[in-house]
mmCIF file of N, CA and C in Angstrom:
data_model
loop_
_atom_site.group_PDB
_atom_site.id
_atom_site.type_symbol
_atom_site.label_atom_id
_atom_site.label_comp_id
_atom_site.label_asym_id
_atom_site.label_seq_id
_atom_site.Cartn_x
_atom_site.Cartn_y
_atom_site.Cartn_z
ATOM 1 N N UNK A 1 -13.696 7.983 8.505
ATOM 2 C CA UNK A 1 -12.925 7.263 9.497
ATOM 3 C C UNK A 1 -11.825 8.153 10.051
ATOM 4 N N UNK A 2 -11.070 7.661 11.021
ATOM 5 C CA UNK A 2 -10.037 8.448 11.680
ATOM 6 C C UNK A 2 -8.780 8.590 10.854
ATOM 7 N N UNK A 3 -7.784 9.206 11.455
ATOM 8 C CA UNK A 3 -6.504 9.383 10.772
ATOM 9 C C UNK A 3 -5.796 8.045 10.637
ATOM 10 N N UNK A 4 -5.063 7.923 9.557
ATOM 11 C CA UNK A 4 -4.325 6.692 9.294
ATOM 12 C C UNK A 4 -2.947 7.061 8.785
ATOM 13 N N UNK A 5 -1.914 6.434 9.333
ATOM 14 C CA UNK A 5 -0.544 6.736 8.946
ATOM 15 C C UNK A 5 0.132 5.473 8.422
ATOM 16 N N UNK A 6 0.658 5.511 7.195
ATOM 17 C CA UNK A 6 1.329 4.327 6.643
ATOM 18 C C UNK A 6 2.659 4.068 7.340
ATOM 19 N N UNK A 7 3.170 2.851 7.184
ATOM 20 C CA UNK A 7 4.460 2.492 7.769
ATOM 21 C C UNK A 7 5.611 3.222 7.088
ATOM 22 N N UNK A 8 5.530 3.338 5.759
ATOM 23 C CA UNK A 8 6.587 3.982 4.978
ATOM 24 C C UNK A 8 5.976 4.835 3.881
ATOM 25 N N UNK A 9 6.677 5.898 3.517
ATOM 26 C CA UNK A 9 6.293 6.731 2.381
ATOM 27 C C UNK A 9 7.530 6.874 1.507
ATOM 28 N N UNK A 10 7.378 6.536 0.226
ATOM 29 C CA UNK A 10 8.478 6.661 -0.727
ATOM 30 C C UNK A 10 8.127 7.788 -1.689
ATOM 31 N N UNK A 11 9.001 8.785 -1.761
ATOM 32 C CA UNK A 11 8.789 9.916 -2.655
ATOM 33 C C UNK A 11 9.727 9.790 -3.850
ATOM 34 N N UNK A 12 9.146 9.723 -5.029
ATOM 35 C CA UNK A 12 9.914 9.709 -6.258
ATOM 36 C C UNK A 12 9.529 10.949 -7.064
ATOM 37 N N UNK A 13 10.199 11.171 -8.158
ATOM 38 C CA UNK A 13 9.961 12.387 -8.933
ATOM 39 C C UNK A 13 8.498 12.538 -9.355
ATOM 40 N N UNK A 14 7.883 11.468 -9.837
ATOM 41 C CA UNK A 14 6.512 11.540 -10.334
ATOM 42 C C UNK A 14 5.568 10.567 -9.635
ATOM 43 N N UNK A 15 5.969 10.120 -8.424
ATOM 44 C CA UNK A 15 5.142 9.131 -7.729
ATOM 45 C C UNK A 15 5.381 9.206 -6.233
ATOM 46 N N UNK A 16 4.293 9.003 -5.485
ATOM 47 C CA UNK A 16 4.335 8.867 -4.032
ATOM 48 C C UNK A 16 3.737 7.505 -3.711
ATOM 49 N N UNK A 17 4.476 6.700 -2.945
ATOM 50 C CA UNK A 17 4.008 5.354 -2.612
ATOM 51 C C UNK A 17 3.885 5.228 -1.094
ATOM 52 N N UNK A 18 2.707 4.856 -0.644
ATOM 53 C CA UNK A 18 2.462 4.571 0.760
ATOM 54 C C UNK A 18 2.546 3.065 0.926
ATOM 55 N N UNK A 19 3.381 2.597 1.861
ATOM 56 C CA UNK A 19 3.614 1.170 2.032
ATOM 57 C C UNK A 19 3.285 0.765 3.467
ATOM 58 N N UNK A 20 2.549 -0.347 3.584
ATOM 59 C CA UNK A 20 2.229 -0.889 4.897
ATOM 60 C C UNK A 20 2.412 -2.394 4.899
ATOM 61 N N UNK A 21 2.871 -2.917 6.001
ATOM 62 C CA UNK A 21 2.930 -4.354 6.217
ATOM 63 C C UNK A 21 1.631 -4.753 6.914
ATOM 64 N N UNK A 22 0.952 -5.746 6.346
ATOM 65 C CA UNK A 22 -0.327 -6.208 6.902
ATOM 66 C C UNK A 22 -0.302 -7.724 7.051
ATOM 67 N N UNK A 23 -1.072 -8.227 7.994
ATOM 68 C CA UNK A 23 -1.194 -9.662 8.205
ATOM 69 C C UNK A 23 -1.679 -10.322 6.911
ATOM 70 N N UNK A 24 -0.958 -11.310 6.438
ATOM 71 C CA UNK A 24 -1.278 -11.962 5.162
ATOM 72 C C UNK A 24 -2.687 -12.557 5.165
ATOM 73 N N UNK A 25 -3.098 -13.149 6.289
ATOM 74 C CA UNK A 25 -4.444 -13.742 6.357
ATOM 75 C C UNK A 25 -5.512 -12.678 6.205
ATOM 76 N N UNK A 26 -5.289 -11.522 6.834
ATOM 77 C CA UNK A 26 -6.269 -10.446 6.744
ATOM 78 C C UNK A 26 -6.354 -9.878 5.332
ATOM 79 N N UNK A 27 -5.242 -9.824 4.636
ATOM 80 C CA UNK A 27 -5.268 -9.323 3.263
ATOM 81 C C UNK A 27 -6.078 -10.238 2.343
ATOM 82 N N UNK A 28 -6.068 -11.519 2.638
ATOM 83 C CA UNK A 28 -6.829 -12.471 1.813
ATOM 84 C C UNK A 28 -8.314 -12.495 2.169
ATOM 85 N N UNK A 29 -8.679 -11.880 3.291
ATOM 86 C CA UNK A 29 -10.071 -11.865 3.757
ATOM 87 C C UNK A 29 -10.698 -10.522 3.388
ATOM 88 N N UNK A 30 -11.553 -10.515 2.381
ATOM 89 C CA UNK A 30 -12.142 -9.255 1.907
ATOM 90 C C UNK A 30 -13.085 -8.612 2.920
ATOM 91 N N UNK A 31 -13.365 -9.292 4.035
ATOM 92 C CA UNK A 31 -14.201 -8.718 5.090
ATOM 93 C C UNK A 31 -13.383 -8.143 6.246
ATOM 94 N N UNK A 32 -12.065 -8.229 6.167
ATOM 95 C CA UNK A 32 -11.219 -7.777 7.278
ATOM 96 C C UNK A 32 -11.006 -6.262 7.246
ATOM 97 N N UNK A 33 -10.621 -5.732 8.389
ATOM 98 C CA UNK A 33 -10.324 -4.303 8.481
ATOM 99 C C UNK A 33 -9.118 -3.937 7.617
ATOM 100 N N UNK A 34 -8.093 -4.799 7.597
ATOM 101 C CA UNK A 34 -6.906 -4.524 6.790
ATOM 102 C C UNK A 34 -7.268 -4.414 5.312
ATOM 103 N N UNK A 35 -8.145 -5.286 4.850
ATOM 104 C CA UNK A 35 -8.570 -5.257 3.450
ATOM 105 C C UNK A 35 -9.364 -3.976 3.174
ATOM 106 N N UNK A 36 -10.267 -3.631 4.096
ATOM 107 C CA UNK A 36 -11.077 -2.418 3.936
ATOM 108 C C UNK A 36 -10.191 -1.181 3.898
ATOM 109 N N UNK A 37 -9.223 -1.118 4.805
ATOM 110 C CA UNK A 37 -8.299 0.028 4.833
ATOM 111 C C UNK A 37 -7.522 0.111 3.520
ATOM 112 N N UNK A 38 -7.099 -1.025 3.014
ATOM 113 C CA UNK A 38 -6.380 -1.038 1.748
ATOM 114 C C UNK A 38 -7.223 -0.521 0.597
ATOM 115 N N UNK A 39 -8.462 -0.970 0.530
ATOM 116 C CA UNK A 39 -9.360 -0.511 -0.528
ATOM 117 C C UNK A 39 -9.587 1.003 -0.432
ATOM 118 N N UNK A 40 -9.807 1.489 0.786
ATOM 119 C CA UNK A 40 -10.009 2.932 0.980
ATOM 120 C C UNK A 40 -8.759 3.717 0.596
ATOM 121 N N UNK A 41 -7.593 3.202 0.949
ATOM 122 C CA UNK A 41 -6.339 3.879 0.623
ATOM 123 C C UNK A 41 -6.137 3.952 -0.894
ATOM 124 N N UNK A 42 -6.474 2.875 -1.589
ATOM 125 C CA UNK A 42 -6.363 2.871 -3.047
ATOM 126 C C UNK A 42 -7.293 3.925 -3.649
ATOM 127 N N UNK A 43 -8.514 3.997 -3.159
ATOM 128 C CA UNK A 43 -9.468 4.994 -3.664
ATOM 129 C C UNK A 43 -8.958 6.413 -3.414
ATOM 130 N N UNK A 44 -8.417 6.663 -2.221
ATOM 131 C CA UNK A 44 -7.892 7.993 -1.907
ATOM 132 C C UNK A 44 -6.697 8.340 -2.798
ATOM 133 N N UNK A 45 -5.852 7.359 -3.061
ATOM 134 C CA UNK A 45 -4.702 7.591 -3.939
ATOM 135 C C UNK A 45 -5.154 7.892 -5.365
ATOM 136 N N UNK A 46 -6.200 7.216 -5.819
ATOM 137 C CA UNK A 46 -6.727 7.488 -7.157
ATOM 138 C C UNK A 46 -7.251 8.928 -7.242
ATOM 139 N N UNK A 47 -7.950 9.363 -6.216
ATOM 140 C CA UNK A 47 -8.453 10.739 -6.187
ATOM 141 C C UNK A 47 -7.306 11.746 -6.161
ATOM 142 N N UNK A 48 -6.302 11.481 -5.346
ATOM 143 C CA UNK A 48 -5.149 12.376 -5.258
ATOM 144 C C UNK A 48 -4.395 12.426 -6.587
ATOM 145 N N UNK A 49 -4.287 11.285 -7.257
ATOM 146 C CA UNK A 49 -3.599 11.237 -8.551
ATOM 147 C C UNK A 49 -4.337 12.069 -9.591
ATOM 148 N N UNK A 50 -5.654 12.009 -9.562
ATOM 149 C CA UNK A 50 -6.462 12.776 -10.515
ATOM 150 C C UNK A 50 -6.359 14.275 -10.263
ATOM 151 N N UNK A 51 -6.146 14.648 -9.008
ATOM 152 C CA UNK A 51 -6.114 16.064 -8.639
ATOM 153 C C UNK A 51 -4.716 16.676 -8.727
ATOM 154 N N UNK A 52 -3.714 15.873 -9.048
ATOM 155 C CA UNK A 52 -2.347 16.383 -9.079
ATOM 156 C C UNK A 52 -1.595 15.828 -10.286
ATOM 157 N N UNK A 53 -0.389 16.288 -10.461
ATOM 158 C CA UNK A 53 0.458 15.777 -11.539
ATOM 159 C C UNK A 53 1.314 14.610 -11.057
ATOM 160 N N UNK A 54 1.081 14.184 -9.838
ATOM 161 C CA UNK A 54 1.849 13.103 -9.223
ATOM 162 C C UNK A 54 0.978 11.863 -9.106
ATOM 163 N N UNK A 55 1.547 10.707 -9.404
ATOM 164 C CA UNK A 55 0.823 9.451 -9.231
ATOM 165 C C UNK A 55 0.971 9.018 -7.773
ATOM 166 N N UNK A 56 -0.132 8.711 -7.128
ATOM 167 C CA UNK A 56 -0.148 8.245 -5.750
ATOM 168 C C UNK A 56 -0.517 6.769 -5.753
ATOM 169 N N UNK A 57 0.197 5.961 -4.952
ATOM 170 C CA UNK A 57 -0.059 4.529 -4.882
ATOM 171 C C UNK A 57 -0.057 4.055 -3.431
ATOM 172 N N UNK A 58 -0.827 3.012 -3.183
ATOM 173 C CA UNK A 58 -0.848 2.355 -1.880
ATOM 174 C C UNK A 58 -0.440 0.905 -2.089
ATOM 175 N N UNK A 59 0.536 0.447 -1.327
ATOM 176 C CA UNK A 59 0.984 -0.941 -1.391
ATOM 177 C C UNK A 59 0.839 -1.577 -0.015
ATOM 178 N N UNK A 60 0.164 -2.700 0.043
ATOM 179 C CA UNK A 60 0.104 -3.505 1.266
ATOM 180 C C UNK A 60 1.009 -4.717 1.038
ATOM 181 N N UNK A 61 1.949 -4.909 1.931
ATOM 182 C CA UNK A 61 2.881 -6.025 1.819
ATOM 183 C C UNK A 61 2.488 -7.083 2.860
ATOM 184 N N UNK A 62 2.188 -8.319 2.420
ATOM 185 C CA UNK A 62 1.872 -9.368 3.390
ATOM 186 C C UNK A 62 3.036 -9.546 4.379
ATOM 187 N N UNK A 63 2.711 -9.646 5.662
ATOM 188 C CA UNK A 63 3.748 -9.701 6.703
ATOM 189 C C UNK A 63 4.746 -10.828 6.490
ATOM 190 N N UNK A 64 4.292 -11.920 5.904
ATOM 191 C CA UNK A 64 5.192 -13.049 5.716
ATOM 192 C C UNK A 64 6.096 -12.900 4.480
ATOM 193 N N UNK A 65 5.968 -11.778 3.793
ATOM 194 C CA UNK A 65 6.817 -11.494 2.640
ATOM 195 C C UNK A 65 7.852 -10.398 2.935
ATOM 196 N N UNK A 66 7.786 -9.829 4.134
ATOM 197 C CA UNK A 66 8.701 -8.757 4.513
ATOM 198 C C UNK A 66 10.052 -9.356 4.887
ATOM 199 N N UNK A 67 11.108 -8.787 4.327
ATOM 200 C CA UNK A 67 12.460 -9.238 4.632
ATOM 201 C C UNK A 67 13.316 -8.042 5.016
ATOM 202 N N UNK A 68 14.291 -8.284 5.858
ATOM 203 C CA UNK A 68 15.228 -7.224 6.233
ATOM 204 C C UNK A 68 16.039 -6.802 5.027
ATOM 205 N N UNK A 69 16.257 -5.513 4.924
ATOM 206 C CA UNK A 69 17.129 -4.950 3.894
ATOM 207 C C UNK A 69 16.662 -5.246 2.476
ATOM 208 N N UNK A 70 15.393 -5.426 2.274
ATOM 209 C CA UNK A 70 14.874 -5.625 0.919
ATOM 210 C C UNK A 70 14.977 -4.314 0.153
ATOM 211 N N UNK A 71 15.200 -4.412 -1.133
ATOM 212 C CA UNK A 71 15.234 -3.210 -1.971
ATOM 213 C C UNK A 71 13.811 -2.769 -2.277
ATOM 214 N N UNK A 72 13.683 -1.559 -2.770
ATOM 215 C CA UNK A 72 12.368 -1.052 -3.153
ATOM 216 C C UNK A 72 11.766 -1.942 -4.243
ATOM 217 N N UNK A 73 12.580 -2.421 -5.168
ATOM 218 C CA UNK A 73 12.099 -3.308 -6.222
ATOM 219 C C UNK A 73 11.618 -4.637 -5.637
ATOM 220 N N UNK A 74 12.308 -5.145 -4.620
ATOM 221 C CA UNK A 74 11.863 -6.367 -3.948
ATOM 222 C C UNK A 74 10.482 -6.167 -3.330
ATOM 223 N N UNK A 75 10.321 -5.055 -2.656
ATOM 224 C CA UNK A 75 9.051 -4.749 -2.008
ATOM 225 C C UNK A 75 7.948 -4.625 -3.057
ATOM 226 N N UNK A 76 8.247 -3.987 -4.175
ATOM 227 C CA UNK A 76 7.256 -3.816 -5.242
ATOM 228 C C UNK A 76 6.747 -5.175 -5.729
ATOM 229 N N UNK A 77 7.627 -6.128 -5.820
ATOM 230 C CA UNK A 77 7.234 -7.453 -6.283
ATOM 231 C C UNK A 77 6.416 -8.243 -5.289
ATOM 232 N N UNK A 78 6.430 -7.858 -4.030
ATOM 233 C CA UNK A 78 5.724 -8.596 -2.981
ATOM 234 C C UNK A 78 4.381 -7.984 -2.617
ATOM 235 N N UNK A 79 4.035 -6.847 -3.212
ATOM 236 C CA UNK A 79 2.807 -6.174 -2.767
ATOM 237 C C UNK A 79 1.561 -6.985 -3.104
ATOM 238 N N UNK A 80 0.550 -6.819 -2.270
ATOM 239 C CA UNK A 80 -0.719 -7.510 -2.407
ATOM 240 C C UNK A 80 -1.549 -6.817 -3.481
ATOM 241 N N UNK A 81 -2.206 -7.599 -4.310
ATOM 242 C CA UNK A 81 -3.061 -7.044 -5.374
ATOM 243 C C UNK A 81 -4.518 -7.111 -4.905
ATOM 244 N N UNK A 82 -5.081 -5.966 -4.552
ATOM 245 C CA UNK A 82 -6.482 -5.917 -4.147
ATOM 246 C C UNK A 82 -7.366 -6.135 -5.361
ATOM 247 N N UNK A 83 -8.450 -6.853 -5.169
ATOM 248 C CA UNK A 83 -9.366 -7.148 -6.269
ATOM 249 C C UNK A 83 -10.468 -6.122 -6.292
#
């Protein structure tokens, strides 16, 4: 597929987190493009983690859970869990 750029990238000492806000309905629909992109991003992060000493993660945040000025910990608690 083509190039894809996440909304946010968080760099920590031993972890890189790619964060995107996605439509909540699309995240719940395993046939949607948003769900497919999320699954592919998770697979790519797993491969990158295996090839490096850094853990790579992809987080999709349902759009209706996004709040202004949320902390990183707040965002972590709102991420969608892909099955």
